[in-house]
PDB file of C-alpha atoms in Angstrom:
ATOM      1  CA  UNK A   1      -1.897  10.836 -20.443  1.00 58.00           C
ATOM      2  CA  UNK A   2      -1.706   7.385 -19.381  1.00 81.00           C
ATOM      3  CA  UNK A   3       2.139   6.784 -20.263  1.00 83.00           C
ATOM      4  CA  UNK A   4       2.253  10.377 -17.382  1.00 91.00           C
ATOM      5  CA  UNK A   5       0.544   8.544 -14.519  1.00 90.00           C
ATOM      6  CA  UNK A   6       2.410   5.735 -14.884  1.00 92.00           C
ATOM      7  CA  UNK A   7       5.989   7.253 -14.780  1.00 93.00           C
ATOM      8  CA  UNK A   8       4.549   9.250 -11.935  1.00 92.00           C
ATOM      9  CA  UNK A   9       2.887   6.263 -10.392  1.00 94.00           C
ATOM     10  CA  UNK A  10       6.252   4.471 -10.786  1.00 95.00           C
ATOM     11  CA  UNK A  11       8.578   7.413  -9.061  1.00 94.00           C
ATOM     12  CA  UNK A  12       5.617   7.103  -5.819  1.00 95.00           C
ATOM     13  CA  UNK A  13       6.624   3.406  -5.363  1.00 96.00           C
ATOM     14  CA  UNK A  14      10.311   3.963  -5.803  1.00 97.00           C
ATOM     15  CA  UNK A  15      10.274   6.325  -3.028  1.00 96.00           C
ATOM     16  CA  UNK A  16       7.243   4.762  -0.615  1.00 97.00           C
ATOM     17  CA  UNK A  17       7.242   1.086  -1.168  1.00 98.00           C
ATOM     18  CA  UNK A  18       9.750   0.271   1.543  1.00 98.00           C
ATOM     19  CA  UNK A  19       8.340   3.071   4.102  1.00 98.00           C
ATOM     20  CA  UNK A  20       4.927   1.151   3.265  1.00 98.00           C
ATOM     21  CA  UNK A  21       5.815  -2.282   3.617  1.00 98.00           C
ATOM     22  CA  UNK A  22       7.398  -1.095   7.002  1.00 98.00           C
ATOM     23  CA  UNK A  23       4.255   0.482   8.019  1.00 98.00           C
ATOM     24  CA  UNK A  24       2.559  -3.002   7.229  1.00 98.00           C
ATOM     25  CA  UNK A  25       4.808  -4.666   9.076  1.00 98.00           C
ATOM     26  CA  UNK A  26       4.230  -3.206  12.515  1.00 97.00           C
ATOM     27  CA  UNK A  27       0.354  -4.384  12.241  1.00 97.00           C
ATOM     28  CA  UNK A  28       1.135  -7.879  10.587  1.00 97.00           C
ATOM     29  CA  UNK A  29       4.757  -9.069  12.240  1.00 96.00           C
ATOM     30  CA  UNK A  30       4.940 -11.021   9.069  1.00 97.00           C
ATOM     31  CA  UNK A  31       7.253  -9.488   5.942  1.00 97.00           C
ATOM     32  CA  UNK A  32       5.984 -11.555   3.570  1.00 97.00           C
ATOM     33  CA  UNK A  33       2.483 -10.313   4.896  1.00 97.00           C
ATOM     34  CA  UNK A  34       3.626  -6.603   5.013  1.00 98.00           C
ATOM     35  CA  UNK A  35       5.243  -6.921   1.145  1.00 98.00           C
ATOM     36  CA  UNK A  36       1.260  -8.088   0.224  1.00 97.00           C
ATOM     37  CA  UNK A  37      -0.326  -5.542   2.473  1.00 98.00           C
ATOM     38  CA  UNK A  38       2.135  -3.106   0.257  1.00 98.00           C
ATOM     39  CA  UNK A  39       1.756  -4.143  -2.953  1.00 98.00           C
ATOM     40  CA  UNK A  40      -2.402  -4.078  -2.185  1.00 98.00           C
ATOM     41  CA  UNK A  41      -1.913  -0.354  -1.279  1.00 97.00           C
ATOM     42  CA  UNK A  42      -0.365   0.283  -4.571  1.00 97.00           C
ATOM     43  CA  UNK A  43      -2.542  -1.159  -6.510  1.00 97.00           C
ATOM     44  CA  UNK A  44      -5.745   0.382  -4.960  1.00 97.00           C
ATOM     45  CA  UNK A  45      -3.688   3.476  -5.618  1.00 96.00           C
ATOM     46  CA  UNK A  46      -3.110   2.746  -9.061  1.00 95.00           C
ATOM     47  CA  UNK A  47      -6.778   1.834  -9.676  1.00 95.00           C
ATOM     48  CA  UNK A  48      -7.803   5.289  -8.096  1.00 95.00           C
ATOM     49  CA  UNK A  49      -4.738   7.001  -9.466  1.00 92.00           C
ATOM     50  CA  UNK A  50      -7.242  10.532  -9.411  1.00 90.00           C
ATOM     51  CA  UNK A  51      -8.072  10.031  -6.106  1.00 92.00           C
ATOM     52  CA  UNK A  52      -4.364   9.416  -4.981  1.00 90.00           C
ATOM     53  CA  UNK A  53      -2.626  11.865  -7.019  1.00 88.00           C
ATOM     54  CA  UNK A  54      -5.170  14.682  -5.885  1.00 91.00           C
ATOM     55  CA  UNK A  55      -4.609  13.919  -2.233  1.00 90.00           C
ATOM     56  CA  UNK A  56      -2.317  16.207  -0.177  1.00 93.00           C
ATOM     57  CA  UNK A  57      -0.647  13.753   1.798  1.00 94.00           C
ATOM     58  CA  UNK A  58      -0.083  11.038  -0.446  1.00 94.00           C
ATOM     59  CA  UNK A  59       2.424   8.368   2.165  1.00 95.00           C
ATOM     60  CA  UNK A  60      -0.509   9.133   4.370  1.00 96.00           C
ATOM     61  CA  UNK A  61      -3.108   8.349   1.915  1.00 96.00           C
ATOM     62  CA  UNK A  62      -0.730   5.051   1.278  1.00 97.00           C
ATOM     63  CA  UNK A  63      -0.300   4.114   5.076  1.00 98.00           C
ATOM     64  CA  UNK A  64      -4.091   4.329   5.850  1.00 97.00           C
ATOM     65  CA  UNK A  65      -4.474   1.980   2.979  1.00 97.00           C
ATOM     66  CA  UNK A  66      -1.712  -0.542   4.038  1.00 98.00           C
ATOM     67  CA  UNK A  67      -3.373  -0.331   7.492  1.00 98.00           C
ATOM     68  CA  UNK A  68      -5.889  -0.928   6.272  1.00 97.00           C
ATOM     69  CA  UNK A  69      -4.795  -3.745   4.296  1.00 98.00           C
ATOM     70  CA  UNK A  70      -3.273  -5.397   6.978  1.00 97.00           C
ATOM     71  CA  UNK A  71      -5.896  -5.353   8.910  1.00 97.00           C
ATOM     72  CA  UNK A  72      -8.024  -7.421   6.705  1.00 96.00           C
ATOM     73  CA  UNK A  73      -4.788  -9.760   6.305  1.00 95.00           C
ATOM     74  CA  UNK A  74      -5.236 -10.414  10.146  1.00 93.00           C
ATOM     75  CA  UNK A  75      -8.938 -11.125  10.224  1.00 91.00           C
ATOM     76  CA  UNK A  76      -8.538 -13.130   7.353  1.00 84.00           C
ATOM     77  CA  UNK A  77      -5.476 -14.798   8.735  1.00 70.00           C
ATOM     78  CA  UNK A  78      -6.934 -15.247  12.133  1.00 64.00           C
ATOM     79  CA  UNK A  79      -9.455 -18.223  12.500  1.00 59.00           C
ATOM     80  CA  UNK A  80      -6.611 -20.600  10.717  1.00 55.00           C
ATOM     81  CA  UNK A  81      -4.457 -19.338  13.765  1.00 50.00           C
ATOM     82  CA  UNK A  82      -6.743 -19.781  16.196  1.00 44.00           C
ATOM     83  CA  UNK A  83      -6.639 -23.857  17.137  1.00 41.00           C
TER      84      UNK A  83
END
């Protein structure tokens, strides 16, 4: 079952990760930023691979999770910005 998910784990990132590192990079303006926001989403959706997998919408289950990403990426980011 394992060896399953991760074949079909591996055909979600071949055909998301660049729409979600995109995604990241309208919040973030950074592409190194946006390819860490990215591979973040991915892993929280391997780690809840049930979770992802049972949801409808999966790049939208991917993009609020990149978002969401990001977004902690910028308030992390932020004070060492801020002079």
């Amino acid at each position: 079952m394992q060896a399953d998910n991760r074949a079909i784990f591996e055909s979600y990132y071949r055909k998301y990760y660049s729409q979600i590192v995109i995604h990241a990079y309208r919040f973030l303006q950074n592409w190194p930023m946006a390819n860490e926001a990215a591979q973040e989403a991915f892993l929280i959706a391997w780690r809840r691979f049930e979770v992802f997998q049972s949801s409808e919408n999966r790049i939208g289950w991917l993009k609020v999770t990149a978002k969401n990403v990001a977004l902690k990426l910028l308030s992390v980011d932020a004070p060492s910005t801020r002079q």
